[in-house]
Amino acid sequence: MNCDNLDNSDAIARFKAWLPSAGIALHPDVAFADFSARGAGRGLVATTALPKDTLLFSLPRSAALTAAASPLTTHLTPWLSLILTLLHESANPSSQWAPYLALLPPAEGFDTLMYWTSEELRALQASAVVGKIGREETVETIRSQLWPLVREHADMFPGLATEDAVVDAAIRWGSVVMAYSFDLDTDAPAPAAATPADDDEDDTAGTVKAMLPVADLLNADADRANARLFQTPAALEMRTTAAVAAGAELLNDYGPLPRSDLLRRYGYVSDAYTPYDVVELPAPLVVEVATAAGAAAGTEVGGRVDWLLDEGLLDDAVEIDVGCEVPEEAVVCVKVLQLDAAAWEGVKAGGRAPRGRMTVEVAAVLREVVRRQLVAYGSSVEEDEALLRRGSVGRRERMAVEVRVGEKRILEALAAELGRVGRGKRGAGHEDEGGREGGEGGKRIRAG
């Protein structure tokens, strides 16, 4: 194999020497590699050909770093508790986890959106991912919940003497948790897959977020994934899911993440995740266009919006994936917003709500929503593609352009599908031939 990218750094040497003390057993034909030249950091490679179902490494559950290792008993969320644990362990050179924590990236090693400047974020244009970063809320949470604990127990957090230092360190470790942690079952009676953690603040029932030495060094690829982490009651095992050639990188998979979330959580984009791209149509825009075009134009629509929210039909946005299927809930929302006053009173009184089948009228509303959303981005797909062909585009700008291009392509495809509905052809969830509003078959929804 080509050994040019093997990582023989002092940090890796210390980490490898630490593994036995943590009970972690590494396959002799698995090596650490440095992929920083392509922006992927460290990873693992097979030094010889490996058959499917090869045990690459195993680690006991005691080697999983979780909030249970926290020296403080707190009422913090599991997410914040794990960050607090990492603050404590990383601030103490004598920590048993020190050789492992030394491998995790510093703040300057992240390209996640939390670390982008306002100018860099503007390159994402109208992408909904910008509203999911939550930096201001994160800083406020750190200041109000973590800093008081660190200040009260200053002897347990050497080097974190100021509020600003704690904010910076907590954002860094929060980014580590976002990008590197796993969701583990707290009770795994039979072998089951362990997945990269989601970004919910609370652990779901029966799971816990954990930092897993070695396991979190694998890079991911939706198309070329060849390894997966499995959990048993006693241990965690990384096994190959396909035969691996000598010199090939060992790759996990993050699951069906759109590239916008790939960028937000992990700081990179990959064409392999293009099939999972989504775009969001903001609910306020849908409401504005629908009410302006229907029988309810000029009337008070707040009650309708509240009813749709209560019924679980309206969310912050309508999510559309590459298949361009419009959710039935979105169709119902548009129809309810366009009902005349008498029909709306009937629905409120417990009558049948409109069906979630596409009509020419709904398609026309959604085409206008799509048109306005495309305008909000500020550039066309053709302009963005021309920009990507330039060699002078920086890494972060290039990733932003790739994300927004993917979203605009979905919008353009959706507009075409909705146009076919407008011409009497099926598409975008168009109702069956002969379908009519009202009559039998409408969906009965609880009155608010």
Tab-separated table of C-alpha atoms in Angstrom:
chain	number	residue	atom	x	y	z
A	1	MET	CA	0.000	0.000	0.000
A	2	ASN	CA	0.971	3.657	-0.305
A	3	CYS	CA	2.279	4.631	3.125
A	4	ASP	CA	2.708	8.326	2.398
A	5	ASN	CA	-0.334	9.312	4.444
A	6	LEU	CA	0.292	7.175	7.536
A	7	ASP	CA	0.255	9.201	10.746
A	8	ASN	CA	3.330	8.550	12.865
A	9	SER	CA	3.065	11.714	14.944
A	10	ASP	CA	3.926	11.835	18.625
A	11	ALA	CA	0.245	12.367	19.462
A	12	ILE	CA	-0.707	9.154	17.666
A	13	ALA	CA	2.169	7.289	19.323
A	14	ARG	CA	0.945	8.365	22.772
A	15	PHE	CA	-2.628	7.457	21.835
A	16	LYS	CA	-1.645	3.981	20.610
A	17	ALA	CA	0.338	3.399	23.802
A	18	TRP	CA	-2.750	4.408	25.836
A	19	LEU	CA	-5.211	2.070	24.078
A	20	PRO	CA	-4.387	-1.118	26.058
A	21	SER	CA	-4.899	0.673	29.371
A	22	ALA	CA	-8.404	1.606	28.204
A	23	GLY	CA	-9.077	-1.982	27.137
A	24	ILE	CA	-9.212	-1.063	23.443
A	25	ALA	CA	-7.968	-3.753	21.052
A	26	LEU	CA	-6.986	-2.621	17.540
A	27	HIS	CA	-6.613	-5.007	14.591
A	28	PRO	CA	-2.902	-5.269	13.654
A	29	ASP	CA	-3.697	-4.436	10.015
A	30	VAL	CA	-5.426	-1.143	10.832
A	31	ALA	CA	-3.317	2.011	10.826
A	32	PHE	CA	-3.854	5.707	11.562
A	33	ALA	CA	-3.614	8.053	8.595
A	34	ASP	CA	-3.405	11.791	8.046
A	35	PHE	CA	-5.857	13.154	5.470
A	36	SER	CA	-5.415	16.820	6.338
A	37	ALA	CA	-4.207	17.520	2.785
A	38	ARG	CA	-7.803	16.982	1.622
A	39	GLY	CA	-9.354	18.645	4.653
A	40	ALA	CA	-10.459	15.407	6.295
A	41	GLY	CA	-8.154	15.306	9.321
A	42	ARG	CA	-7.136	11.932	10.686
A	43	GLY	CA	-8.622	8.604	9.662
A	44	LEU	CA	-8.042	4.873	9.581
A	45	VAL	CA	-6.802	2.675	6.738
A	46	ALA	CA	-6.409	-1.054	6.142
A	47	THR	CA	-2.763	-1.965	5.605
A	48	THR	CA	-3.750	-5.322	4.085
A	49	ALA	CA	-6.894	-6.595	2.382
A	50	LEU	CA	-9.639	-7.322	4.906
A	51	PRO	CA	-12.707	-9.526	4.339
A	52	LYS	CA	-16.238	-8.527	5.236
A	53	ASP	CA	-17.120	-8.734	8.948
A	54	THR	CA	-13.535	-8.256	10.094
A	55	LEU	CA	-13.346	-6.937	13.669
A	56	LEU	CA	-11.361	-3.716	13.260
A	57	PHE	CA	-11.305	-2.802	16.927
A	58	SER	CA	-13.305	-3.281	20.084
A	59	LEU	CA	-13.642	-1.188	23.189
A	60	PRO	CA	-15.363	-1.947	26.479
A	61	ARG	CA	-18.227	0.281	27.487
A	62	SER	CA	-15.991	1.627	30.243
A	63	ALA	CA	-13.898	3.251	27.500
A	64	ALA	CA	-16.839	5.381	26.384
A	65	LEU	CA	-16.536	8.915	27.743
A	66	THR	CA	-20.013	10.032	28.817
A	67	ALA	CA	-21.534	12.562	31.175
A	68	ALA	CA	-21.492	9.836	33.819
A	69	ALA	CA	-17.800	10.630	34.214
A	70	SER	CA	-18.636	14.185	35.274
A	71	PRO	CA	-17.204	15.062	38.704
A	72	LEU	CA	-20.263	17.218	39.380
A	73	THR	CA	-23.842	16.207	39.965
A	74	THR	CA	-25.905	18.735	38.045
A	75	HIS	CA	-29.340	19.262	36.582
A	76	LEU	CA	-27.911	20.132	33.184
A	77	THR	CA	-29.155	18.535	29.984
A	78	PRO	CA	-27.187	15.444	28.947
A	79	TRP	CA	-25.638	17.507	26.134
A	80	LEU	CA	-24.370	20.226	28.502
A	81	SER	CA	-23.288	17.617	31.056
A	82	LEU	CA	-21.040	15.973	28.459
A	83	ILE	CA	-19.570	19.358	27.500
A	84	LEU	CA	-18.923	20.081	31.197
A	85	THR	CA	-17.203	16.699	31.522
A	86	LEU	CA	-14.994	17.478	28.535
A	87	LEU	CA	-14.165	20.911	29.981
A	88	HIS	CA	-13.014	19.247	33.189
A	89	GLU	CA	-11.048	16.423	31.598
A	90	SER	CA	-9.343	18.653	29.010
A	91	ALA	CA	-8.342	21.191	31.663
A	92	ASN	CA	-6.501	18.538	33.660
A	93	PRO	CA	-3.217	17.261	32.155
A	94	SER	CA	-3.382	14.217	34.429
A	95	SER	CA	-6.779	13.141	33.060
A	96	GLN	CA	-6.968	9.475	32.174
A	97	TRP	CA	-8.429	10.604	28.829
A	98	ALA	CA	-5.604	13.020	27.984
A	99	PRO	CA	-4.004	10.979	25.145
A	100	TYR	CA	-7.427	10.643	23.499
A	101	LEU	CA	-8.534	14.249	23.985
A	102	ALA	CA	-5.241	15.462	22.496
A	103	LEU	CA	-6.288	14.001	19.121
A	104	LEU	CA	-9.534	15.941	18.918
A	105	PRO	CA	-9.422	19.142	16.848
A	106	PRO	CA	-8.813	22.574	18.340
A	107	ALA	CA	-11.203	25.426	17.631
A	108	GLU	CA	-9.216	26.507	14.595
A	109	GLY	CA	-9.573	23.006	13.177
A	110	PHE	CA	-13.336	23.349	12.665
A	111	ASP	CA	-15.110	24.487	9.515
A	112	THR	CA	-18.542	23.979	11.077
A	113	LEU	CA	-20.949	26.887	10.701
A	114	MET	CA	-20.577	27.834	14.360
A	115	TYR	CA	-17.125	29.173	13.457
A	116	TRP	CA	-18.029	31.070	10.293
A	117	THR	CA	-17.982	34.857	10.225
A	118	SER	CA	-21.075	36.860	9.319
A	119	GLU	CA	-19.532	37.575	5.939
A	120	GLU	CA	-18.891	33.884	5.308
A	121	LEU	CA	-22.437	32.961	6.336
A	122	ARG	CA	-23.852	35.409	3.802
A	123	ALA	CA	-22.566	33.079	1.089
A	124	LEU	CA	-25.310	30.634	2.128
A	125	GLN	CA	-27.861	33.225	1.024
A	126	ALA	CA	-31.436	32.114	1.831
A	127	SER	CA	-30.543	28.607	3.003
A	128	ALA	CA	-32.531	27.675	6.096
A	129	VAL	CA	-29.402	26.174	7.645
A	130	VAL	CA	-28.272	29.663	8.713
A	131	GLY	CA	-31.176	29.796	11.161
A	132	LYS	CA	-30.156	26.490	12.723
A	133	ILE	CA	-26.700	27.525	13.916
A	134	GLY	CA	-27.862	29.153	17.136
A	135	ARG	CA	-24.571	30.735	18.160
A	136	GLU	CA	-26.157	33.527	20.221
A	137	GLU	CA	-28.406	31.075	22.058
A	138	THR	CA	-25.447	28.759	22.661
A	139	VAL	CA	-23.315	31.543	24.121
A	140	GLU	CA	-26.149	32.632	26.393
A	141	THR	CA	-26.645	29.048	27.611
A	142	ILE	CA	-22.944	28.691	28.374
A	143	ARG	CA	-22.879	31.974	30.263
A	144	SER	CA	-25.980	31.194	32.306
A	145	GLN	CA	-25.509	27.472	32.991
A	146	LEU	CA	-21.888	26.375	32.573
A	147	TRP	CA	-19.916	29.424	33.674
A	148	PRO	CA	-21.483	29.566	37.186
A	149	LEU	CA	-20.519	25.919	37.786
A	150	VAL	CA	-16.972	26.388	36.517
A	151	ARG	CA	-16.560	29.533	38.633
A	152	GLU	CA	-17.894	27.801	41.748
A	153	HIS	CA	-15.558	24.809	41.273
A	154	ALA	CA	-12.566	26.678	39.879
A	155	ASP	CA	-10.104	24.157	41.302
A	156	MET	CA	-11.571	21.492	39.018
A	157	PHE	CA	-11.160	23.621	35.886
A	158	PRO	CA	-7.605	24.979	35.880
A	159	GLY	CA	-6.944	27.422	33.081
A	160	LEU	CA	-10.599	28.430	32.737
A	161	ALA	CA	-10.521	31.513	34.942
A	162	THR	CA	-12.733	33.854	32.937
A	163	GLU	CA	-16.218	33.743	31.496
A	164	ASP	CA	-14.949	34.355	27.981
A	165	ALA	CA	-12.448	31.493	28.298
A	166	VAL	CA	-15.258	29.147	29.309
A	167	VAL	CA	-17.427	30.317	26.409
A	168	ASP	CA	-14.656	29.672	23.890
A	169	ALA	CA	-13.772	26.282	25.363
A	170	ALA	CA	-17.404	25.175	25.646
A	171	ILE	CA	-18.137	26.122	22.043
A	172	ARG	CA	-15.123	24.091	20.971
A	173	TRP	CA	-16.178	21.031	22.981
A	174	GLY	CA	-19.791	21.453	21.926
A	175	SER	CA	-18.570	21.339	18.341
A	176	VAL	CA	-16.608	18.190	19.164
A	177	VAL	CA	-19.723	16.565	20.621
A	178	MET	CA	-21.717	17.607	17.543
A	179	ALA	CA	-19.196	16.138	15.119
A	180	TYR	CA	-17.683	13.192	16.963
A	181	SER	CA	-20.109	11.723	19.491
A	182	PHE	CA	-22.265	8.615	19.119
A	183	ASP	CA	-25.695	7.652	20.421
A	184	LEU	CA	-25.372	4.461	22.438
A	185	ASP	CA	-28.104	2.233	23.769
A	186	THR	CA	-27.917	2.114	27.539
A	187	ASP	CA	-29.030	-1.517	27.374
A	188	ALA	CA	-28.107	-3.557	24.309
A	189	PRO	CA	-29.210	-7.172	24.916
A	190	ALA	CA	-28.262	-8.165	21.369
A	191	PRO	CA	-25.799	-6.770	18.814
A	192	ALA	CA	-27.136	-3.490	17.412
A	193	ALA	CA	-25.725	-0.668	15.344
A	194	ALA	CA	-24.435	2.454	17.059
A	195	THR	CA	-24.925	5.646	15.110
A	196	PRO	CA	-23.299	9.074	15.058
A	197	ALA	CA	-25.213	11.204	17.551
A	198	ASP	CA	-28.023	13.488	16.489
A	199	ASP	CA	-27.963	17.095	17.639
A	200	ASP	CA	-30.870	16.985	20.061
A	201	GLU	CA	-29.990	18.534	23.414
A	202	ASP	CA	-31.615	15.688	25.334
A	203	ASP	CA	-30.808	12.019	25.074
A	204	THR	CA	-33.736	10.014	23.795
A	205	ALA	CA	-35.077	7.277	26.057
A	206	GLY	CA	-32.636	4.410	26.355
A	207	THR	CA	-29.711	6.214	24.708
A	208	VAL	CA	-26.774	8.284	25.838
A	209	LYS	CA	-24.326	10.487	23.939
A	210	ALA	CA	-20.784	9.237	24.186
A	211	MET	CA	-17.297	10.019	22.963
A	212	LEU	CA	-15.686	6.838	21.630
A	213	PRO	CA	-11.903	6.681	21.222
A	214	VAL	CA	-10.821	5.308	17.809
A	215	ALA	CA	-14.422	5.001	16.575
A	216	ASP	CA	-14.704	8.753	16.105
A	217	LEU	CA	-11.571	8.851	13.964
A	218	LEU	CA	-13.287	7.205	11.019
A	219	ASN	CA	-14.317	9.594	8.282
A	220	ALA	CA	-17.667	9.047	6.561
A	221	ASP	CA	-18.905	8.569	3.018
A	222	ALA	CA	-22.451	7.658	1.998
A	223	ASP	CA	-21.295	5.833	-1.147
A	224	ARG	CA	-18.093	4.155	0.047
A	225	ALA	CA	-18.926	3.268	3.653
A	226	ASN	CA	-17.306	-0.048	4.529
A	227	ALA	CA	-17.441	-0.157	8.335
A	228	ARG	CA	-20.040	0.121	11.055
A	229	LEU	CA	-20.040	0.249	14.826
A	230	PHE	CA	-22.015	-2.419	16.657
A	231	GLN	CA	-22.803	-2.547	20.354
A	232	THR	CA	-23.298	-5.437	22.728
A	233	PRO	CA	-24.023	-5.348	26.467
A	234	ALA	CA	-20.305	-5.444	27.246
A	235	ALA	CA	-18.486	-3.870	24.326
A	236	LEU	CA	-18.541	-1.796	21.160
A	237	GLU	CA	-17.171	-3.340	17.973
A	238	MET	CA	-16.257	-1.727	14.665
A	239	ARG	CA	-16.601	-4.263	11.859
A	240	THR	CA	-16.215	-4.125	8.108
A	241	THR	CA	-19.489	-4.261	6.193
A	242	ALA	CA	-17.754	-5.076	2.901
A	243	ALA	CA	-14.393	-6.400	1.750
A	244	VAL	CA	-11.703	-3.704	2.047
A	245	ALA	CA	-8.697	-3.466	-0.265
A	246	ALA	CA	-5.179	-2.972	1.054
A	247	GLY	CA	-4.514	0.726	1.523
A	248	ALA	CA	-8.207	1.678	1.430
A	249	GLU	CA	-9.642	4.072	3.960
A	250	LEU	CA	-12.072	2.689	6.519
A	251	LEU	CA	-15.270	4.717	6.330
A	252	ASN	CA	-18.403	5.015	8.420
A	253	ASP	CA	-21.672	6.650	7.310
A	254	TYR	CA	-23.583	9.515	8.940
A	255	GLY	CA	-26.918	8.391	7.516
A	256	PRO	CA	-29.187	10.381	5.165
A	257	LEU	CA	-27.985	13.891	5.979
A	258	PRO	CA	-28.502	16.766	3.535
A	259	ARG	CA	-25.337	18.622	2.661
A	260	SER	CA	-26.521	21.651	4.618
A	261	ASP	CA	-26.536	19.586	7.819
A	262	LEU	CA	-23.285	17.915	6.834
A	263	LEU	CA	-21.734	21.379	6.691
A	264	ARG	CA	-23.391	22.599	9.880
A	265	ARG	CA	-22.446	19.592	11.990
A	266	TYR	CA	-19.216	18.307	10.432
A	267	GLY	CA	-17.788	21.230	8.495
A	268	TYR	CA	-17.593	19.785	5.004
A	269	VAL	CA	-19.765	18.827	2.036
A	270	SER	CA	-19.642	15.793	-0.218
A	271	ASP	CA	-21.362	14.942	-3.483
A	272	ALA	CA	-22.117	11.529	-1.954
A	273	TYR	CA	-24.781	13.215	0.198
A	274	THR	CA	-26.432	15.130	-2.677
A	275	PRO	CA	-29.327	12.590	-2.862
A	276	TYR	CA	-30.290	13.642	0.674
A	277	ASP	CA	-30.443	17.384	-0.004
A	278	VAL	CA	-33.554	19.256	1.096
A	279	VAL	CA	-34.853	22.785	0.781
A	280	GLU	CA	-37.245	24.562	3.103
A	281	LEU	CA	-40.136	26.824	2.137
A	282	PRO	CA	-40.632	29.210	5.093
A	283	ALA	CA	-44.092	28.895	6.636
A	284	PRO	CA	-44.609	32.695	6.839
A	285	LEU	CA	-44.037	32.904	3.077
A	286	VAL	CA	-46.498	30.082	2.416
A	287	VAL	CA	-49.100	31.780	4.614
A	288	GLU	CA	-48.544	35.154	2.943
A	289	VAL	CA	-48.899	33.850	-0.596
A	290	ALA	CA	-51.808	31.510	0.169
A	291	THR	CA	-53.901	34.133	1.939
A	292	ALA	CA	-53.243	36.740	-0.743
A	293	ALA	CA	-54.452	34.406	-3.476
A	294	GLY	CA	-57.535	32.808	-1.925
A	295	ALA	CA	-61.012	33.619	-0.745
A	296	ALA	CA	-59.578	34.540	2.646
A	297	ALA	CA	-57.623	37.456	1.161
A	298	GLY	CA	-57.962	40.528	3.337
A	299	THR	CA	-59.447	38.608	6.284
A	300	GLU	CA	-57.854	37.837	9.641
A	301	VAL	CA	-55.848	34.632	9.254
A	302	GLY	CA	-54.307	34.311	12.702
A	303	GLY	CA	-57.026	31.936	13.843
A	304	ARG	CA	-56.420	29.665	10.879
A	305	VAL	CA	-52.698	29.633	11.491
A	306	ASP	CA	-53.251	28.791	15.168
A	307	TRP	CA	-55.610	25.970	14.194
A	308	LEU	CA	-53.107	24.559	11.705
A	309	LEU	CA	-50.386	24.702	14.341
A	310	ASP	CA	-52.591	22.986	16.919
A	311	GLU	CA	-53.436	20.236	14.439
A	312	GLY	CA	-49.766	19.641	13.665
A	313	LEU	CA	-50.283	20.581	10.026
A	314	LEU	CA	-48.108	23.701	10.006
A	315	ASP	CA	-44.479	23.849	11.063
A	316	ASP	CA	-41.748	26.461	10.733
A	317	ALA	CA	-41.198	25.413	7.126
A	318	VAL	CA	-42.263	22.963	4.436
A	319	GLU	CA	-39.375	20.597	3.726
A	320	ILE	CA	-38.939	19.361	0.162
A	321	ASP	CA	-36.387	16.722	-0.791
A	322	VAL	CA	-34.936	15.821	-4.180
A	323	GLY	CA	-38.051	13.794	-5.001
A	324	CYS	CA	-40.068	17.046	-5.056
A	325	GLU	CA	-43.034	15.490	-3.264
A	326	VAL	CA	-45.125	18.134	-1.526
A	327	PRO	CA	-46.255	16.888	1.913
A	328	GLU	CA	-50.004	16.424	2.235
A	329	GLU	CA	-49.927	18.635	5.323
A	330	ALA	CA	-48.637	21.533	3.220
A	331	VAL	CA	-51.433	21.073	0.709
A	332	VAL	CA	-54.030	21.079	3.488
A	333	CYS	CA	-52.474	24.242	4.930
A	334	VAL	CA	-52.811	26.095	1.640
A	335	LYS	CA	-56.406	24.951	1.189
A	336	VAL	CA	-57.409	25.942	4.726
A	337	LEU	CA	-55.821	29.351	4.274
A	338	GLN	CA	-57.818	29.839	1.067
A	339	LEU	CA	-61.234	28.773	2.361
A	340	ASP	CA	-63.997	31.342	2.298
A	341	ALA	CA	-65.417	32.421	5.639
A	342	ALA	CA	-68.352	29.999	5.605
A	343	ALA	CA	-66.231	26.965	4.771
A	344	TRP	CA	-63.711	27.927	7.439
A	345	GLU	CA	-66.446	28.180	10.073
A	346	GLY	CA	-67.550	24.696	9.072
A	347	VAL	CA	-64.073	23.279	9.584
A	348	LYS	CA	-63.770	24.960	12.979
A	349	ALA	CA	-67.111	23.460	13.978
A	350	GLY	CA	-65.757	19.965	13.367
A	351	GLY	CA	-66.487	19.532	9.696
A	352	ARG	CA	-64.199	17.885	7.211
A	353	ALA	CA	-60.960	19.667	6.453
A	354	PRO	CA	-59.796	19.792	2.824
A	355	ARG	CA	-58.035	16.719	1.521
A	356	GLY	CA	-54.267	16.682	1.132
A	357	ARG	CA	-54.399	16.156	-2.625
A	358	MET	CA	-52.754	18.596	-5.002
A	359	THR	CA	-54.948	20.863	-7.110
A	360	VAL	CA	-54.255	23.429	-9.805
A	361	GLU	CA	-55.008	26.212	-7.326
A	362	VAL	CA	-52.617	24.898	-4.677
A	363	ALA	CA	-49.934	24.317	-7.311
A	364	ALA	CA	-50.260	27.937	-8.405
A	365	VAL	CA	-49.752	29.136	-4.837
A	366	LEU	CA	-46.729	26.929	-4.302
A	367	ARG	CA	-45.195	27.980	-7.627
A	368	GLU	CA	-45.324	31.575	-6.429
A	369	VAL	CA	-43.770	30.554	-3.103
A	370	VAL	CA	-40.986	28.785	-4.979
A	371	ARG	CA	-40.466	31.789	-7.264
A	372	ARG	CA	-40.096	34.145	-4.307
A	373	GLN	CA	-37.790	31.767	-2.478
A	374	LEU	CA	-35.517	31.513	-5.516
A	375	VAL	CA	-35.406	35.303	-5.702
A	376	ALA	CA	-34.459	35.419	-2.012
A	377	TYR	CA	-31.244	33.508	-2.727
A	378	GLY	CA	-29.976	36.375	-4.853
A	379	SER	CA	-28.203	34.406	-7.579
A	380	SER	CA	-29.123	31.751	-10.123
A	381	VAL	CA	-27.899	28.180	-10.441
A	382	GLU	CA	-26.028	29.172	-13.597
A	383	GLU	CA	-24.251	32.032	-11.813
A	384	ASP	CA	-23.319	29.767	-8.915
A	385	GLU	CA	-21.985	27.062	-11.216
A	386	ALA	CA	-19.863	29.649	-13.004
A	387	LEU	CA	-18.505	30.733	-9.628
A	388	LEU	CA	-17.590	27.143	-8.731
A	389	ARG	CA	-15.604	26.813	-11.932
A	390	ARG	CA	-13.281	29.564	-10.770
A	391	GLY	CA	-10.143	28.349	-9.075
A	392	SER	CA	-9.972	31.330	-6.718
A	393	VAL	CA	-13.007	30.447	-4.585
A	394	GLY	CA	-12.068	29.760	-0.956
A	395	ARG	CA	-12.955	26.527	0.828
A	396	ARG	CA	-15.799	27.917	2.936
A	397	GLU	CA	-17.327	29.919	0.109
A	398	ARG	CA	-17.139	26.897	-2.177
A	399	MET	CA	-18.955	24.733	0.360
A	400	ALA	CA	-21.630	27.403	0.826
A	401	VAL	CA	-22.167	27.673	-2.920
A	402	GLU	CA	-22.453	23.896	-3.258
A	403	VAL	CA	-25.113	23.829	-0.544
A	404	ARG	CA	-27.166	26.644	-2.024
A	405	VAL	CA	-26.892	25.239	-5.557
A	406	GLY	CA	-28.316	21.934	-4.330
A	407	GLU	CA	-31.250	23.711	-2.729
A	408	LYS	CA	-31.941	25.851	-5.802
A	409	ARG	CA	-31.927	22.787	-8.038
A	410	ILE	CA	-34.653	21.257	-5.881
A	411	LEU	CA	-36.656	24.475	-6.096
A	412	GLU	CA	-36.322	24.567	-9.876
A	413	ALA	CA	-37.350	20.917	-10.166
A	414	LEU	CA	-40.298	21.531	-7.834
A	415	ALA	CA	-41.412	24.500	-9.936
A	416	ALA	CA	-41.376	22.262	-13.009
A	417	GLU	CA	-43.418	19.581	-11.226
A	418	LEU	CA	-45.956	22.142	-10.058
A	419	GLY	CA	-46.131	23.528	-13.588
A	420	ARG	CA	-47.154	20.102	-14.844
A	421	VAL	CA	-49.990	20.118	-12.319
A	422	GLY	CA	-51.027	23.475	-13.704
A	423	ARG	CA	-51.168	21.971	-17.182
A	424	GLY	CA	-53.415	19.156	-15.974
A	425	LYS	CA	-50.639	16.555	-15.715
A	426	ARG	CA	-49.783	14.508	-12.659
A	427	GLY	CA	-46.873	15.520	-10.534
A	428	ALA	CA	-45.849	16.920	-7.140
A	429	GLY	CA	-48.498	14.842	-5.402
A	430	HIS	CA	-51.267	15.743	-7.892
A	431	GLU	CA	-54.630	14.283	-6.993
A	432	ASP	CA	-55.915	11.237	-8.829
A	433	GLU	CA	-57.887	11.657	-12.044
A	434	GLY	CA	-61.399	12.731	-11.225
A	435	GLY	CA	-60.518	13.876	-7.679
A	436	ARG	CA	-62.698	16.694	-6.342
A	437	GLU	CA	-62.706	18.867	-3.270
A	438	GLY	CA	-65.382	18.263	-0.654
A	439	GLY	CA	-67.710	15.298	-0.666
A	440	GLU	CA	-66.718	11.941	0.760
A	441	GLY	CA	-63.184	11.026	1.691
A	442	GLY	CA	-62.138	14.326	3.247
A	443	LYS	CA	-59.868	14.114	6.259
A	444	ARG	CA	-61.664	14.787	9.525
A	445	ILE	CA	-59.490	16.777	11.887
A	446	ARG	CA	-60.262	17.654	15.475
A	447	ALA	CA	-61.593	21.167	15.832
A	448	GLY	CA	-59.349	23.533	17.789
